[in-house]
PDB file of C-alpha atoms and ligand atoms in Angstrom:
ATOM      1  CA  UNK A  12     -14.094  -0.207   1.159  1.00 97.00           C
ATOM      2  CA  UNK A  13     -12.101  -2.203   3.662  1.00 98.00           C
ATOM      3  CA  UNK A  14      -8.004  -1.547   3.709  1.00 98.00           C
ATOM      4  CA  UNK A  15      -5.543  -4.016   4.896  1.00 99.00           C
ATOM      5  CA  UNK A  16      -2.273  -2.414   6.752  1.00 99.00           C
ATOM      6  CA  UNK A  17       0.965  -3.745   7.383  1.00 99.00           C
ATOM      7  CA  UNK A  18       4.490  -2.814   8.674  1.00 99.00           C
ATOM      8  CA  UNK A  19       7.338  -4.037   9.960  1.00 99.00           C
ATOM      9  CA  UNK A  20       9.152  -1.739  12.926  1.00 98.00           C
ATOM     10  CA  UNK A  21      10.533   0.699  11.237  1.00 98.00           C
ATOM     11  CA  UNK A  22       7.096   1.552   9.512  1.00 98.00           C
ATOM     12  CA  UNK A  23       4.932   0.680  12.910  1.00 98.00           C
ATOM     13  CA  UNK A  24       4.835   4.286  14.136  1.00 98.00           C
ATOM     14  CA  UNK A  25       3.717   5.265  10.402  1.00 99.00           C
ATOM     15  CA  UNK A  26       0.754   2.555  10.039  1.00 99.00           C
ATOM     16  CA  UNK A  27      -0.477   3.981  13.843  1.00 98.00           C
ATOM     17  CA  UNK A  28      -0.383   7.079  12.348  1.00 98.00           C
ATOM     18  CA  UNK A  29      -2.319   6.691   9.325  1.00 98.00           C
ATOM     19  CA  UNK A  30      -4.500   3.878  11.094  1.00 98.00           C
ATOM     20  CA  UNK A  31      -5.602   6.741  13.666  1.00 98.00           C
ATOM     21  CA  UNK A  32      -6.447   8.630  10.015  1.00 98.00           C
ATOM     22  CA  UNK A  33      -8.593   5.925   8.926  1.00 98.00           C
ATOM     23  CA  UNK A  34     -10.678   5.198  11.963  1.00 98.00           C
ATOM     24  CA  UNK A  35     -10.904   9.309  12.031  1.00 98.00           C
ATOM     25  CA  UNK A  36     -12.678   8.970   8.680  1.00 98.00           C
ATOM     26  CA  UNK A  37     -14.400   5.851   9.609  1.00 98.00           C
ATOM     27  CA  UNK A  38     -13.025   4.085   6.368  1.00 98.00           C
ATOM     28  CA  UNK A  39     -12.992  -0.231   7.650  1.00 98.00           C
ATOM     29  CA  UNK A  40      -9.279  -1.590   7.780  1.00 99.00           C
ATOM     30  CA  UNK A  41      -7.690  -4.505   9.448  1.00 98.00           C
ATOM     31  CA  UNK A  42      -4.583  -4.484  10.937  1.00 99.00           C
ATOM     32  CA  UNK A  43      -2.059  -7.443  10.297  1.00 98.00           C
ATOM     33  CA  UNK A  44       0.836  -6.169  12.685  1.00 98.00           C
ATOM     34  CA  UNK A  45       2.865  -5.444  13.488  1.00 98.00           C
ATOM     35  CA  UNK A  46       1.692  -4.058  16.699  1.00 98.00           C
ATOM     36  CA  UNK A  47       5.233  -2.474  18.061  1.00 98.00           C
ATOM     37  CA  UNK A  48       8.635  -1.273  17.131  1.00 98.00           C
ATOM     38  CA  UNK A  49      10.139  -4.964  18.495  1.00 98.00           C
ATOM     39  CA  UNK A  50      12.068  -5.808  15.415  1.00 98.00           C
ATOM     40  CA  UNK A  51      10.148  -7.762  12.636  1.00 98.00           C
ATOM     41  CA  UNK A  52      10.654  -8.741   9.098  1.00 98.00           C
ATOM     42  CA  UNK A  53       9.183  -6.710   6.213  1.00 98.00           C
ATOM     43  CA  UNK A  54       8.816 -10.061   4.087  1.00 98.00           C
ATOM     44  CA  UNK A  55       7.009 -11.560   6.423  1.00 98.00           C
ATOM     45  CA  UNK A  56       4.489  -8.392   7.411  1.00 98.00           C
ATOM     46  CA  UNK A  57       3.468  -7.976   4.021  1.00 99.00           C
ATOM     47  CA  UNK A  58       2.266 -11.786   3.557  1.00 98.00           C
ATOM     48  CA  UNK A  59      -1.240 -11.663   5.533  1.00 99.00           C
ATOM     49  CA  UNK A  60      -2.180  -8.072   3.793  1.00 99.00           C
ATOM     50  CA  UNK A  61      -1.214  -8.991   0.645  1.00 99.00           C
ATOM     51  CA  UNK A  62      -3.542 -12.516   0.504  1.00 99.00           C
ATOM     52  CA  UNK A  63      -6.177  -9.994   1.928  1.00 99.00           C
ATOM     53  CA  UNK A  64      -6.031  -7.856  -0.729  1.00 99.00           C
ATOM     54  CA  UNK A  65      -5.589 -10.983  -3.753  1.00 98.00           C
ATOM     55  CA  UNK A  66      -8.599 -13.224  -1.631  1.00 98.00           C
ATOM     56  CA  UNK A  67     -10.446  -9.773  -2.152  1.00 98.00           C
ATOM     57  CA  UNK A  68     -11.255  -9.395   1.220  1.00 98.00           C
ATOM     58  CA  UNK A  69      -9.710  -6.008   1.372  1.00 98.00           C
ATOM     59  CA  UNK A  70      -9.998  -3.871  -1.816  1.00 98.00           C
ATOM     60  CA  UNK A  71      -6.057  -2.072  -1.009  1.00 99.00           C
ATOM     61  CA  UNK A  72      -3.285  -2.629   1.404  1.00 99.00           C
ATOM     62  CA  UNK A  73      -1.261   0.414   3.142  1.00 99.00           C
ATOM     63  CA  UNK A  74       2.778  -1.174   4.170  1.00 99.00           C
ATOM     64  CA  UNK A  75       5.132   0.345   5.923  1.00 99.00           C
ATOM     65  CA  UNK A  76       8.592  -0.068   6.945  1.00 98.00           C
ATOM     66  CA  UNK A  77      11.689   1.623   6.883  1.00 98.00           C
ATOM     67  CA  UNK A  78      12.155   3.004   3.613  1.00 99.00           C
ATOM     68  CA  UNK A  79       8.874   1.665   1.877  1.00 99.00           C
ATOM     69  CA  UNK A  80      11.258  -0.056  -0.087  1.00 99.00           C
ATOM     70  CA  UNK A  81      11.813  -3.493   1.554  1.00 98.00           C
ATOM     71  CA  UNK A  82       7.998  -3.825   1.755  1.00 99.00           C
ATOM     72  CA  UNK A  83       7.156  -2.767  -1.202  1.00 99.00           C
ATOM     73  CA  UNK A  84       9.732  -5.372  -3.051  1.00 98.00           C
ATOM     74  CA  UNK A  85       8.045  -8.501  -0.827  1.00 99.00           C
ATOM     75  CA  UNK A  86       4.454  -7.465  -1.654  1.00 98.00           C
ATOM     76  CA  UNK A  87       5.247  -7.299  -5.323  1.00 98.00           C
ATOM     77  CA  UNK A  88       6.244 -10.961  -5.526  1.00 98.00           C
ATOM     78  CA  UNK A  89       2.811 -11.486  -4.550  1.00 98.00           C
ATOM     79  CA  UNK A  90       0.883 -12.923  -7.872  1.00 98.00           C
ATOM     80  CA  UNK A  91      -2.423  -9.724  -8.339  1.00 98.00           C
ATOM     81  CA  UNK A  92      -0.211  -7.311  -5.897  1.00 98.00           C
ATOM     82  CA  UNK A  93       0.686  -3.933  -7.767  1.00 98.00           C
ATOM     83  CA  UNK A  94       2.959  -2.089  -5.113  1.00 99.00           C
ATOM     84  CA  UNK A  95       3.918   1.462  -5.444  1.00 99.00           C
ATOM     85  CA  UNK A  96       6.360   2.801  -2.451  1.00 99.00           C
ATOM     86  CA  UNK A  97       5.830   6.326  -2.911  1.00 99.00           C
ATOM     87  CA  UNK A  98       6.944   9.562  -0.980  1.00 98.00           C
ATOM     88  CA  UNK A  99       4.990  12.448  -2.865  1.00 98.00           C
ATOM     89  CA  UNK A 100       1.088  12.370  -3.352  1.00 98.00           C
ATOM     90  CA  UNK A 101       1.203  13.055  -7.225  1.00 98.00           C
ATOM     91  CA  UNK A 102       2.645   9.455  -7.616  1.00 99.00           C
ATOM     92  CA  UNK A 103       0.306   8.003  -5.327  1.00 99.00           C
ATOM     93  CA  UNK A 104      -2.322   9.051  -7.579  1.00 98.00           C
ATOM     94  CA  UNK A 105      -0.857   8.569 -10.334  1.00 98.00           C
ATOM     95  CA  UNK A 106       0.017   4.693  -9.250  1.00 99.00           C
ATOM     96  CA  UNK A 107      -4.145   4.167  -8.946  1.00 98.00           C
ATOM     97  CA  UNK A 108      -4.770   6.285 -12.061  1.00 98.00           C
ATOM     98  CA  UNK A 109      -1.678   4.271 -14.668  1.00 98.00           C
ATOM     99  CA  UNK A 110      -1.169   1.189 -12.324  1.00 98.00           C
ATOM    100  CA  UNK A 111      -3.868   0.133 -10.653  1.00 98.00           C
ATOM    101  CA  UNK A 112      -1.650  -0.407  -7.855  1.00 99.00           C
ATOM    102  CA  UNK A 113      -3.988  -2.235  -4.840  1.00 99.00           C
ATOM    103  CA  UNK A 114      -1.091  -1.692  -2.284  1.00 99.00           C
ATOM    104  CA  UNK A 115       0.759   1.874  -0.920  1.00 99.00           C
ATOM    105  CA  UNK A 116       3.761   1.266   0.455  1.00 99.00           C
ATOM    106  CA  UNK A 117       5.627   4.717   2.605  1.00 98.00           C
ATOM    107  CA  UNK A 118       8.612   4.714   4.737  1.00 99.00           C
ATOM    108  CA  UNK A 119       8.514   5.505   8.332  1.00 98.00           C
ATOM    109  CA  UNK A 120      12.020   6.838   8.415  1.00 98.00           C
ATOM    110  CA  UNK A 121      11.153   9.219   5.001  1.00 98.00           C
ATOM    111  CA  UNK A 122       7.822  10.925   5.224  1.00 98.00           C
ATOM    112  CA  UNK A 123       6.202  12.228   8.124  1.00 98.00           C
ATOM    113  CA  UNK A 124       2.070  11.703   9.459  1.00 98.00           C
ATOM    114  CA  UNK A 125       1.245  14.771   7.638  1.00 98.00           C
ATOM    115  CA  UNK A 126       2.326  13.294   4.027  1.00 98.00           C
ATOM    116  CA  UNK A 127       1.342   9.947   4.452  1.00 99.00           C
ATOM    117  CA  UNK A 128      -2.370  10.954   5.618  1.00 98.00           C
ATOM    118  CA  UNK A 129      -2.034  12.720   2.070  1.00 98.00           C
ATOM    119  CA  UNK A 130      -0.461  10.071   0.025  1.00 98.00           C
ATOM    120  CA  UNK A 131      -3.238   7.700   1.400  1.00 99.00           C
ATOM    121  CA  UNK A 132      -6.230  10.650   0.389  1.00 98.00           C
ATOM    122  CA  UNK A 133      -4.975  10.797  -3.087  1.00 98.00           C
ATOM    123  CA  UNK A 134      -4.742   7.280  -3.128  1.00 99.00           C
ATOM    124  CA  UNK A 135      -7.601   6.149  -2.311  1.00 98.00           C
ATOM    125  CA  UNK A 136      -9.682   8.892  -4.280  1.00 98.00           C
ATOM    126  CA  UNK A 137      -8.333   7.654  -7.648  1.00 98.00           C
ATOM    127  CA  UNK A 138      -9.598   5.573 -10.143  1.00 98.00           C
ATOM    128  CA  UNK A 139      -8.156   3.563 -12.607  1.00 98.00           C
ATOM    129  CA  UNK A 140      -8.061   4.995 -15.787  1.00 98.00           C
ATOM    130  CA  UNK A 141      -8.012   2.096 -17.989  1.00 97.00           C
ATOM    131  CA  UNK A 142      -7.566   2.484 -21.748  1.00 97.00           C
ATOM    132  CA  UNK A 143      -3.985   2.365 -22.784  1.00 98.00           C
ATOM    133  CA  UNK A 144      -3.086   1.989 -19.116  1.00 98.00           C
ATOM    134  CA  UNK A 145      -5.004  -1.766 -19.147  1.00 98.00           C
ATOM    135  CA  UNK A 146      -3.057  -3.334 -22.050  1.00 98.00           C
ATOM    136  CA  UNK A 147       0.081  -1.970 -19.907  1.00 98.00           C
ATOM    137  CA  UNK A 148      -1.321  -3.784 -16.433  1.00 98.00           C
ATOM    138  CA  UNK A 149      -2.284  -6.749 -18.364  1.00 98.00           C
ATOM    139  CA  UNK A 150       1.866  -7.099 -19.635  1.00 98.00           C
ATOM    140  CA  UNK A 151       2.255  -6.791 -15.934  1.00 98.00           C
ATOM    141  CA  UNK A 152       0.254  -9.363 -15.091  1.00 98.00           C
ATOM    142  CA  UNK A 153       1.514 -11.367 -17.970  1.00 98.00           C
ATOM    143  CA  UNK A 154       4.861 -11.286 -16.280  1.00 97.00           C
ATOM    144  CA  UNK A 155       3.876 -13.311 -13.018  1.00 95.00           C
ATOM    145  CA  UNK A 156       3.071 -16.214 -15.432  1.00 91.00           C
TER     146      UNK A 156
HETATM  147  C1  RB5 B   8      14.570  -2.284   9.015  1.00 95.12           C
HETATM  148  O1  RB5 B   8      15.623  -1.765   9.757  1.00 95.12           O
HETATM  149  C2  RB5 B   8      14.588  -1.709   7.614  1.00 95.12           C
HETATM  150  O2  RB5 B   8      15.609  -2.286   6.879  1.00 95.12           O
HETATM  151  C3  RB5 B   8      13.256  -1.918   6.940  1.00 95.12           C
HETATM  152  O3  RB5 B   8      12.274  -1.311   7.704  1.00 95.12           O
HETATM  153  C4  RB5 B   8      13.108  -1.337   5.559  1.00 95.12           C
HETATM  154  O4  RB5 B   8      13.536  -0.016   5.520  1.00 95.12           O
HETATM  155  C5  RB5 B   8      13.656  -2.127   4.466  1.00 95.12           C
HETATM  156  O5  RB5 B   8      13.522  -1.791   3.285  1.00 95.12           O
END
């Protein structure tokens, strides 16, 4: 499993956080910036992990910014990126489990380490549950069309 991250400034304390998590774990990732709270735009951080993720390259991206919001918008007008910006671990499993989501998106300025090294365990240790939840991912991708 390889992840891509991304953030933007107000998420870039965040992404160290959790990248310090994954290396910890030695789980593969590569970091697409940025690399420092110099102020950045969310739309454009969320480009090179999202094509990671949709060339397949990485199997999930982790964003960050601010809110989780801003990020999480961008990477969902990506065509294959299912975004969930979530600040509580039972939807972060829950987005693998009914959404396949491929990207997590937290805020910098809402959760702290201690959450988000959660939000990205629960994450990453759920399946997909297919089943009803496919025909409701397949409308979804329907909709980029
Ligand atoms: C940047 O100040 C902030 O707007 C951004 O990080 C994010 O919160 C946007 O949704």
């Amino acid at each position: 499993m390889k992840i891509a991250l991304g953030c933007d400034h107000g998420g870039y304390l965040l992404k160290e956080e959790v990248k310090n998590y994954l290396s910890q774990k030695g789980i593969l990732f590569e970091d697409f910036g940025c690399h420092s709270t110099e102020s950045c735009d969310y739309p454009d951080m969320a480009e090179a992990p999202c094509a990671a993720v949709i060339s397949g390259s990485c199997d999930f991206a982790l964003l960050f910014c601010g809110t989780g919001i801003g990020i999480s918008i961008a990477a969902n007008k990506h065509k294959g990126i299912r975004a969930a910006c979530c600040s509580d671990c039972f939807s972060a499993r829950a987005t693998r489990l009914h959404n396949n989501a491929n990207v997590l998106c937290m805020g910098g300025r809402v959760v702290g380490p201690g959450l988000a090294i959660q939000m990205v365990e629960e994450f990453l240790a759920a399946d997909f549950e297919g089943g009803r939840h496919q025909r409701r991912v397949d409308k979804l991708t329907a909709l980029e069309q």
